[in-house]
């Protein structure tokens, strides 16, 4: 596994420009294996200690026979992680939306995917439309979504700064 794959596809310090993007481009998959350790860290940062995410008995009482399960907002953050690692620090993530279609079970290996569905210039902004999803280890869609990302332009970055 390369260092980039181990980091979840992160491209630290690399900027992506609008001119480098084309409809149909696939974003590098961002992966995480999930479980109690990941969920506990996320809960600590977000003060989200709900029993169904930590306790098997509570989750079974909530009708998840496999026990404790992952947070939806954690998967939402994974979508942002994919976008940031793909686009770089100069990008502006303008919009992200998703639907939760399946439960994130303990031990799931989640792969966050993206595909460029459109590019446009609006009000001087270079915008990229992206179809998103999070697939489990069986290739099942768990979190389909979309995003709009504003990217810098090479033409503007070469212009003299006032």
mmCIF file with all atom_site columns, C-alpha atoms in Angstrom:
data_model
loop_
_atom_site.group_PDB
_atom_site.id
_atom_site.type_symbol
_atom_site.label_atom_id
_atom_site.label_alt_id
_atom_site.label_comp_id
_atom_site.label_asym_id
_atom_site.label_entity_id
_atom_site.label_seq_id
_atom_site.pdbx_PDB_ins_code
_atom_site.Cartn_x
_atom_site.Cartn_y
_atom_site.Cartn_z
_atom_site.occupancy
_atom_site.B_iso_or_equiv
_atom_site.pdbx_formal_charge
_atom_site.auth_seq_id
_atom_site.auth_comp_id
_atom_site.auth_asym_id
_atom_site.auth_atom_id
_atom_site.pdbx_PDB_model_num
ATOM 1   C CA . UNK A 1 1   ? 0.000   0.000  0.000   1.00 0.00 ? 1   UNK A CA 1
ATOM 2   C CA . UNK A 1 2   ? 1.393   3.399  -0.951  1.00 0.00 ? 2   UNK A CA 1
ATOM 3   C CA . UNK A 1 3   ? 1.691   6.229  1.562   1.00 0.00 ? 3   UNK A CA 1
ATOM 4   C CA . UNK A 1 4   ? -1.121  8.037  -0.295  1.00 0.00 ? 4   UNK A CA 1
ATOM 5   C CA . UNK A 1 5   ? -3.400  4.983  0.034   1.00 0.00 ? 5   UNK A CA 1
ATOM 6   C CA . UNK A 1 6   ? -2.513  4.581  3.715   1.00 0.00 ? 6   UNK A CA 1
ATOM 7   C CA . UNK A 1 7   ? -3.489  8.202  4.319   1.00 0.00 ? 7   UNK A CA 1
ATOM 8   C CA . UNK A 1 8   ? -6.817  7.682  2.582   1.00 0.00 ? 8   UNK A CA 1
ATOM 9   C CA . UNK A 1 9   ? -5.771  9.259  -0.707  1.00 0.00 ? 9   UNK A CA 1
ATOM 10  C CA . UNK A 1 10  ? -4.576  12.557 0.779   1.00 0.00 ? 10  UNK A CA 1
ATOM 11  C CA . UNK A 1 11  ? -2.468  14.750 -1.479  1.00 0.00 ? 11  UNK A CA 1
ATOM 12  C CA . UNK A 1 12  ? -0.960  17.072 1.137   1.00 0.00 ? 12  UNK A CA 1
ATOM 13  C CA . UNK A 1 13  ? 0.018   20.466 -0.263  1.00 0.00 ? 13  UNK A CA 1
ATOM 14  C CA . UNK A 1 14  ? -1.106  19.750 -3.836  1.00 0.00 ? 14  UNK A CA 1
ATOM 15  C CA . UNK A 1 15  ? -3.526  22.207 -5.434  1.00 0.00 ? 15  UNK A CA 1
ATOM 16  C CA . UNK A 1 16  ? -5.937  21.147 -8.132  1.00 0.00 ? 16  UNK A CA 1
ATOM 17  C CA . UNK A 1 17  ? -6.901  23.671 -10.781 1.00 0.00 ? 17  UNK A CA 1
ATOM 18  C CA . UNK A 1 18  ? -10.197 23.998 -12.641 1.00 0.00 ? 18  UNK A CA 1
ATOM 19  C CA . UNK A 1 19  ? -8.401  23.479 -15.964 1.00 0.00 ? 19  UNK A CA 1
ATOM 20  C CA . UNK A 1 20  ? -7.175  20.063 -14.752 1.00 0.00 ? 20  UNK A CA 1
ATOM 21  C CA . UNK A 1 21  ? -10.701 18.660 -14.305 1.00 0.00 ? 21  UNK A CA 1
ATOM 22  C CA . UNK A 1 22  ? -12.959 17.038 -16.913 1.00 0.00 ? 22  UNK A CA 1
ATOM 23  C CA . UNK A 1 23  ? -16.422 15.518 -16.809 1.00 0.00 ? 23  UNK A CA 1
ATOM 24  C CA . UNK A 1 24  ? -16.085 11.805 -16.130 1.00 0.00 ? 24  UNK A CA 1
ATOM 25  C CA . UNK A 1 25  ? -12.929 12.114 -14.014 1.00 0.00 ? 25  UNK A CA 1
ATOM 26  C CA . UNK A 1 26  ? -12.914 9.668  -11.101 1.00 0.00 ? 26  UNK A CA 1
ATOM 27  C CA . UNK A 1 27  ? -11.648 10.915 -7.745  1.00 0.00 ? 27  UNK A CA 1
ATOM 28  C CA . UNK A 1 28  ? -9.137  8.646  -5.956  1.00 0.00 ? 28  UNK A CA 1
ATOM 29  C CA . UNK A 1 29  ? -11.040 6.403  -3.522  1.00 0.00 ? 29  UNK A CA 1
ATOM 30  C CA . UNK A 1 30  ? -10.717 7.431  0.153   1.00 0.00 ? 30  UNK A CA 1
ATOM 31  C CA . UNK A 1 31  ? -10.936 4.359  2.469   1.00 0.00 ? 31  UNK A CA 1
ATOM 32  C CA . UNK A 1 32  ? -11.455 3.632  6.141   1.00 0.00 ? 32  UNK A CA 1
ATOM 33  C CA . UNK A 1 33  ? -12.129 0.477  8.119   1.00 0.00 ? 33  UNK A CA 1
ATOM 34  C CA . UNK A 1 34  ? -14.594 1.436  10.825  1.00 0.00 ? 34  UNK A CA 1
ATOM 35  C CA . UNK A 1 35  ? -15.303 0.212  14.317  1.00 0.00 ? 35  UNK A CA 1
ATOM 36  C CA . UNK A 1 36  ? -15.498 1.223  17.951  1.00 0.00 ? 36  UNK A CA 1
ATOM 37  C CA . UNK A 1 37  ? -12.100 2.941  17.986  1.00 0.00 ? 37  UNK A CA 1
ATOM 38  C CA . UNK A 1 38  ? -13.041 5.233  15.064  1.00 0.00 ? 38  UNK A CA 1
ATOM 39  C CA . UNK A 1 39  ? -16.523 5.869  16.446  1.00 0.00 ? 39  UNK A CA 1
ATOM 40  C CA . UNK A 1 40  ? -15.201 6.669  19.924  1.00 0.00 ? 40  UNK A CA 1
ATOM 41  C CA . UNK A 1 41  ? -12.723 9.237  18.545  1.00 0.00 ? 41  UNK A CA 1
ATOM 42  C CA . UNK A 1 42  ? -15.435 10.853 16.437  1.00 0.00 ? 42  UNK A CA 1
ATOM 43  C CA . UNK A 1 43  ? -17.819 10.902 19.411  1.00 0.00 ? 43  UNK A CA 1
ATOM 44  C CA . UNK A 1 44  ? -15.178 12.527 21.623  1.00 0.00 ? 44  UNK A CA 1
ATOM 45  C CA . UNK A 1 45  ? -14.533 15.358 19.181  1.00 0.00 ? 45  UNK A CA 1
ATOM 46  C CA . UNK A 1 46  ? -18.238 15.955 18.496  1.00 0.00 ? 46  UNK A CA 1
ATOM 47  C CA . UNK A 1 47  ? -19.710 15.125 21.937  1.00 0.00 ? 47  UNK A CA 1
ATOM 48  C CA . UNK A 1 48  ? -21.786 12.430 20.238  1.00 0.00 ? 48  UNK A CA 1
ATOM 49  C CA . UNK A 1 49  ? -21.757 9.611  22.807  1.00 0.00 ? 49  UNK A CA 1
ATOM 50  C CA . UNK A 1 50  ? -24.995 7.860  21.931  1.00 0.00 ? 50  UNK A CA 1
ATOM 51  C CA . UNK A 1 51  ? -25.324 4.331  23.305  1.00 0.00 ? 51  UNK A CA 1
ATOM 52  C CA . UNK A 1 52  ? -26.233 2.778  19.948  1.00 0.00 ? 52  UNK A CA 1
ATOM 53  C CA . UNK A 1 53  ? -22.765 3.735  18.675  1.00 0.00 ? 53  UNK A CA 1
ATOM 54  C CA . UNK A 1 54  ? -20.914 2.267  21.669  1.00 0.00 ? 54  UNK A CA 1
ATOM 55  C CA . UNK A 1 55  ? -23.000 -0.506 23.220  1.00 0.00 ? 55  UNK A CA 1
ATOM 56  C CA . UNK A 1 56  ? -24.110 -3.670 21.421  1.00 0.00 ? 56  UNK A CA 1
ATOM 57  C CA . UNK A 1 57  ? -27.124 -4.238 23.696  1.00 0.00 ? 57  UNK A CA 1
ATOM 58  C CA . UNK A 1 58  ? -28.406 -0.694 23.131  1.00 0.00 ? 58  UNK A CA 1
ATOM 59  C CA . UNK A 1 59  ? -27.998 -1.059 19.365  1.00 0.00 ? 59  UNK A CA 1
ATOM 60  C CA . UNK A 1 60  ? -29.808 -4.404 19.359  1.00 0.00 ? 60  UNK A CA 1
ATOM 61  C CA . UNK A 1 61  ? -32.638 -2.816 21.368  1.00 0.00 ? 61  UNK A CA 1
ATOM 62  C CA . UNK A 1 62  ? -32.765 -0.198 18.570  1.00 0.00 ? 62  UNK A CA 1
ATOM 63  C CA . UNK A 1 63  ? -33.260 -3.067 16.088  1.00 0.00 ? 63  UNK A CA 1
ATOM 64  C CA . UNK A 1 64  ? -29.715 -3.451 14.726  1.00 0.00 ? 64  UNK A CA 1
ATOM 65  C CA . UNK A 1 65  ? -29.044 -7.173 15.322  1.00 0.00 ? 65  UNK A CA 1
ATOM 66  C CA . UNK A 1 66  ? -25.304 -6.811 14.624  1.00 0.00 ? 66  UNK A CA 1
ATOM 67  C CA . UNK A 1 67  ? -24.806 -4.465 17.581  1.00 0.00 ? 67  UNK A CA 1
ATOM 68  C CA . UNK A 1 68  ? -23.192 -1.031 17.778  1.00 0.00 ? 68  UNK A CA 1
ATOM 69  C CA . UNK A 1 69  ? -23.087 0.911  14.513  1.00 0.00 ? 69  UNK A CA 1
ATOM 70  C CA . UNK A 1 70  ? -21.382 3.988  13.084  1.00 0.00 ? 70  UNK A CA 1
ATOM 71  C CA . UNK A 1 71  ? -22.603 7.568  13.035  1.00 0.00 ? 71  UNK A CA 1
ATOM 72  C CA . UNK A 1 72  ? -24.139 9.087  9.931   1.00 0.00 ? 72  UNK A CA 1
ATOM 73  C CA . UNK A 1 73  ? -22.275 12.343 10.499  1.00 0.00 ? 73  UNK A CA 1
ATOM 74  C CA . UNK A 1 74  ? -19.004 10.441 10.507  1.00 0.00 ? 74  UNK A CA 1
ATOM 75  C CA . UNK A 1 75  ? -19.735 9.232  6.986   1.00 0.00 ? 75  UNK A CA 1
ATOM 76  C CA . UNK A 1 76  ? -20.676 12.822 6.078   1.00 0.00 ? 76  UNK A CA 1
ATOM 77  C CA . UNK A 1 77  ? -17.211 13.864 7.271   1.00 0.00 ? 77  UNK A CA 1
ATOM 78  C CA . UNK A 1 78  ? -15.699 11.106 5.105   1.00 0.00 ? 78  UNK A CA 1
ATOM 79  C CA . UNK A 1 79  ? -17.283 12.759 2.046   1.00 0.00 ? 79  UNK A CA 1
ATOM 80  C CA . UNK A 1 80  ? -15.522 15.988 3.015   1.00 0.00 ? 80  UNK A CA 1
ATOM 81  C CA . UNK A 1 81  ? -12.255 14.101 3.547   1.00 0.00 ? 81  UNK A CA 1
ATOM 82  C CA . UNK A 1 82  ? -12.436 12.746 -0.009  1.00 0.00 ? 82  UNK A CA 1
ATOM 83  C CA . UNK A 1 83  ? -13.144 16.198 -1.437  1.00 0.00 ? 83  UNK A CA 1
ATOM 84  C CA . UNK A 1 84  ? -10.361 17.934 0.503   1.00 0.00 ? 84  UNK A CA 1
ATOM 85  C CA . UNK A 1 85  ? -7.776  15.246 -0.282  1.00 0.00 ? 85  UNK A CA 1
ATOM 86  C CA . UNK A 1 86  ? -8.698  15.426 -3.986  1.00 0.00 ? 86  UNK A CA 1
ATOM 87  C CA . UNK A 1 87  ? -9.009  19.184 -4.430  1.00 0.00 ? 87  UNK A CA 1
ATOM 88  C CA . UNK A 1 88  ? -6.374  20.491 -2.012  1.00 0.00 ? 88  UNK A CA 1
ATOM 89  C CA . UNK A 1 89  ? -6.362  23.394 0.391   1.00 0.00 ? 89  UNK A CA 1
ATOM 90  C CA . UNK A 1 90  ? -7.049  26.094 -2.206  1.00 0.00 ? 90  UNK A CA 1
ATOM 91  C CA . UNK A 1 91  ? -10.454 24.626 -3.071  1.00 0.00 ? 91  UNK A CA 1
ATOM 92  C CA . UNK A 1 92  ? -13.684 25.856 -1.535  1.00 0.00 ? 92  UNK A CA 1
ATOM 93  C CA . UNK A 1 93  ? -16.208 23.092 -0.796  1.00 0.00 ? 93  UNK A CA 1
ATOM 94  C CA . UNK A 1 94  ? -19.465 24.938 -1.477  1.00 0.00 ? 94  UNK A CA 1
ATOM 95  C CA . UNK A 1 95  ? -22.093 22.226 -1.086  1.00 0.00 ? 95  UNK A CA 1
ATOM 96  C CA . UNK A 1 96  ? -22.319 18.616 0.084   1.00 0.00 ? 96  UNK A CA 1
ATOM 97  C CA . UNK A 1 97  ? -25.454 16.531 0.457   1.00 0.00 ? 97  UNK A CA 1
ATOM 98  C CA . UNK A 1 98  ? -26.134 12.838 0.966   1.00 0.00 ? 98  UNK A CA 1
ATOM 99  C CA . UNK A 1 99  ? -28.702 10.187 1.869   1.00 0.00 ? 99  UNK A CA 1
ATOM 100 C CA . UNK A 1 100 ? -28.082 7.375  4.311   1.00 0.00 ? 100 UNK A CA 1
ATOM 101 C CA . UNK A 1 101 ? -29.166 4.103  2.716   1.00 0.00 ? 101 UNK A CA 1
ATOM 102 C CA . UNK A 1 102 ? -27.476 1.488  4.907   1.00 0.00 ? 102 UNK A CA 1
ATOM 103 C CA . UNK A 1 103 ? -26.067 1.126  8.407   1.00 0.00 ? 103 UNK A CA 1
ATOM 104 C CA . UNK A 1 104 ? -22.292 1.348  8.922   1.00 0.00 ? 104 UNK A CA 1
ATOM 105 C CA . UNK A 1 105 ? -21.586 -1.908 10.776  1.00 0.00 ? 105 UNK A CA 1
ATOM 106 C CA . UNK A 1 106 ? -18.505 -2.632 12.882  1.00 0.00 ? 106 UNK A CA 1
ATOM 107 C CA . UNK A 1 107 ? -15.651 -3.815 10.663  1.00 0.00 ? 107 UNK A CA 1
ATOM 108 C CA . UNK A 1 108 ? -17.039 -2.304 7.457   1.00 0.00 ? 108 UNK A CA 1
ATOM 109 C CA . UNK A 1 109 ? -14.405 -1.068 5.035   1.00 0.00 ? 109 UNK A CA 1
ATOM 110 C CA . UNK A 1 110 ? -15.871 2.069  3.516   1.00 0.00 ? 110 UNK A CA 1
ATOM 111 C CA . UNK A 1 111 ? -14.665 3.436  0.199   1.00 0.00 ? 111 UNK A CA 1
ATOM 112 C CA . UNK A 1 112 ? -15.670 7.004  -0.552  1.00 0.00 ? 112 UNK A CA 1
ATOM 113 C CA . UNK A 1 113 ? -16.000 7.544  -4.295  1.00 0.00 ? 113 UNK A CA 1
ATOM 114 C CA . UNK A 1 114 ? -16.536 10.537 -6.526  1.00 0.00 ? 114 UNK A CA 1
ATOM 115 C CA . UNK A 1 115 ? -16.983 11.299 -10.204 1.00 0.00 ? 115 UNK A CA 1
ATOM 116 C CA . UNK A 1 116 ? -17.015 14.700 -11.898 1.00 0.00 ? 116 UNK A CA 1
ATOM 117 C CA . UNK A 1 117 ? -20.448 15.212 -13.468 1.00 0.00 ? 117 UNK A CA 1
ATOM 118 C CA . UNK A 1 118 ? -20.120 18.808 -14.597 1.00 0.00 ? 118 UNK A CA 1
ATOM 119 C CA . UNK A 1 119 ? -17.951 21.920 -14.742 1.00 0.00 ? 119 UNK A CA 1
ATOM 120 C CA . UNK A 1 120 ? -19.147 25.483 -15.077 1.00 0.00 ? 120 UNK A CA 1
ATOM 121 C CA . UNK A 1 121 ? -18.237 29.090 -14.477 1.00 0.00 ? 121 UNK A CA 1
ATOM 122 C CA . UNK A 1 122 ? -20.771 31.091 -12.469 1.00 0.00 ? 122 UNK A CA 1
ATOM 123 C CA . UNK A 1 123 ? -20.253 34.626 -11.259 1.00 0.00 ? 123 UNK A CA 1
ATOM 124 C CA . UNK A 1 124 ? -16.521 34.315 -11.825 1.00 0.00 ? 124 UNK A CA 1
ATOM 125 C CA . UNK A 1 125 ? -16.262 31.059 -9.830  1.00 0.00 ? 125 UNK A CA 1
ATOM 126 C CA . UNK A 1 126 ? -14.964 27.852 -11.417 1.00 0.00 ? 126 UNK A CA 1
ATOM 127 C CA . UNK A 1 127 ? -17.365 25.183 -10.111 1.00 0.00 ? 127 UNK A CA 1
ATOM 128 C CA . UNK A 1 128 ? -17.138 21.414 -10.303 1.00 0.00 ? 128 UNK A CA 1
ATOM 129 C CA . UNK A 1 129 ? -20.173 19.159 -9.735  1.00 0.00 ? 129 UNK A CA 1
ATOM 130 C CA . UNK A 1 130 ? -19.383 15.781 -8.227  1.00 0.00 ? 130 UNK A CA 1
ATOM 131 C CA . UNK A 1 131 ? -21.470 12.626 -7.708  1.00 0.00 ? 131 UNK A CA 1
ATOM 132 C CA . UNK A 1 132 ? -20.440 10.979 -4.432  1.00 0.00 ? 132 UNK A CA 1
ATOM 133 C CA . UNK A 1 133 ? -21.058 7.662  -2.724  1.00 0.00 ? 133 UNK A CA 1
ATOM 134 C CA . UNK A 1 134 ? -19.722 5.550  0.085   1.00 0.00 ? 134 UNK A CA 1
ATOM 135 C CA . UNK A 1 135 ? -19.518 1.865  -0.753  1.00 0.00 ? 135 UNK A CA 1
ATOM 136 C CA . UNK A 1 136 ? -19.055 -0.882 1.800   1.00 0.00 ? 136 UNK A CA 1
ATOM 137 C CA . UNK A 1 137 ? -16.629 -3.782 1.323   1.00 0.00 ? 137 UNK A CA 1
ATOM 138 C CA . UNK A 1 138 ? -19.303 -5.630 -0.678  1.00 0.00 ? 138 UNK A CA 1
ATOM 139 C CA . UNK A 1 139 ? -19.591 -2.749 -3.153  1.00 0.00 ? 139 UNK A CA 1
ATOM 140 C CA . UNK A 1 140 ? -23.031 -1.749 -1.845  1.00 0.00 ? 140 UNK A CA 1
ATOM 141 C CA . UNK A 1 141 ? -23.986 1.915  -1.920  1.00 0.00 ? 141 UNK A CA 1
ATOM 142 C CA . UNK A 1 142 ? -24.513 3.221  1.625   1.00 0.00 ? 142 UNK A CA 1
ATOM 143 C CA . UNK A 1 143 ? -24.408 7.006  1.226   1.00 0.00 ? 143 UNK A CA 1
ATOM 144 C CA . UNK A 1 144 ? -25.092 8.445  -2.234  1.00 0.00 ? 144 UNK A CA 1
ATOM 145 C CA . UNK A 1 145 ? -24.613 12.184 -2.494  1.00 0.00 ? 145 UNK A CA 1
ATOM 146 C CA . UNK A 1 146 ? -23.334 15.167 -4.418  1.00 0.00 ? 146 UNK A CA 1
ATOM 147 C CA . UNK A 1 147 ? -20.969 18.096 -4.011  1.00 0.00 ? 147 UNK A CA 1
ATOM 148 C CA . UNK A 1 148 ? -20.077 21.411 -5.592  1.00 0.00 ? 148 UNK A CA 1
ATOM 149 C CA . UNK A 1 149 ? -16.445 22.491 -5.277  1.00 0.00 ? 149 UNK A CA 1
ATOM 150 C CA . UNK A 1 150 ? -14.956 25.820 -6.399  1.00 0.00 ? 150 UNK A CA 1
ATOM 151 C CA . UNK A 1 151 ? -11.424 25.425 -7.726  1.00 0.00 ? 151 UNK A CA 1
ATOM 152 C CA . UNK A 1 152 ? -8.808  28.052 -8.450  1.00 0.00 ? 152 UNK A CA 1
ATOM 153 C CA . UNK A 1 153 ? -7.938  28.802 -12.051 1.00 0.00 ? 153 UNK A CA 1
ATOM 154 C CA . UNK A 1 154 ? -4.429  28.484 -13.466 1.00 0.00 ? 154 UNK A CA 1
ATOM 155 C CA . UNK A 1 155 ? -5.073  31.666 -15.437 1.00 0.00 ? 155 UNK A CA 1
ATOM 156 C CA . UNK A 1 156 ? -5.879  33.588 -12.284 1.00 0.00 ? 156 UNK A CA 1
ATOM 157 C CA . UNK A 1 157 ? -2.969  32.114 -10.307 1.00 0.00 ? 157 UNK A CA 1
ATOM 158 C CA . UNK A 1 158 ? -0.511  33.344 -13.002 1.00 0.00 ? 158 UNK A CA 1
ATOM 159 C CA . UNK A 1 159 ? -1.872  36.895 -12.901 1.00 0.00 ? 159 UNK A CA 1
ATOM 160 C CA . UNK A 1 160 ? 0.153   39.519 -10.994 1.00 0.00 ? 160 UNK A CA 1
ATOM 161 C CA . UNK A 1 161 ? -1.166  40.124 -7.481  1.00 0.00 ? 161 UNK A CA 1
ATOM 162 C CA . UNK A 1 162 ? -1.946  43.736 -6.482  1.00 0.00 ? 162 UNK A CA 1
#
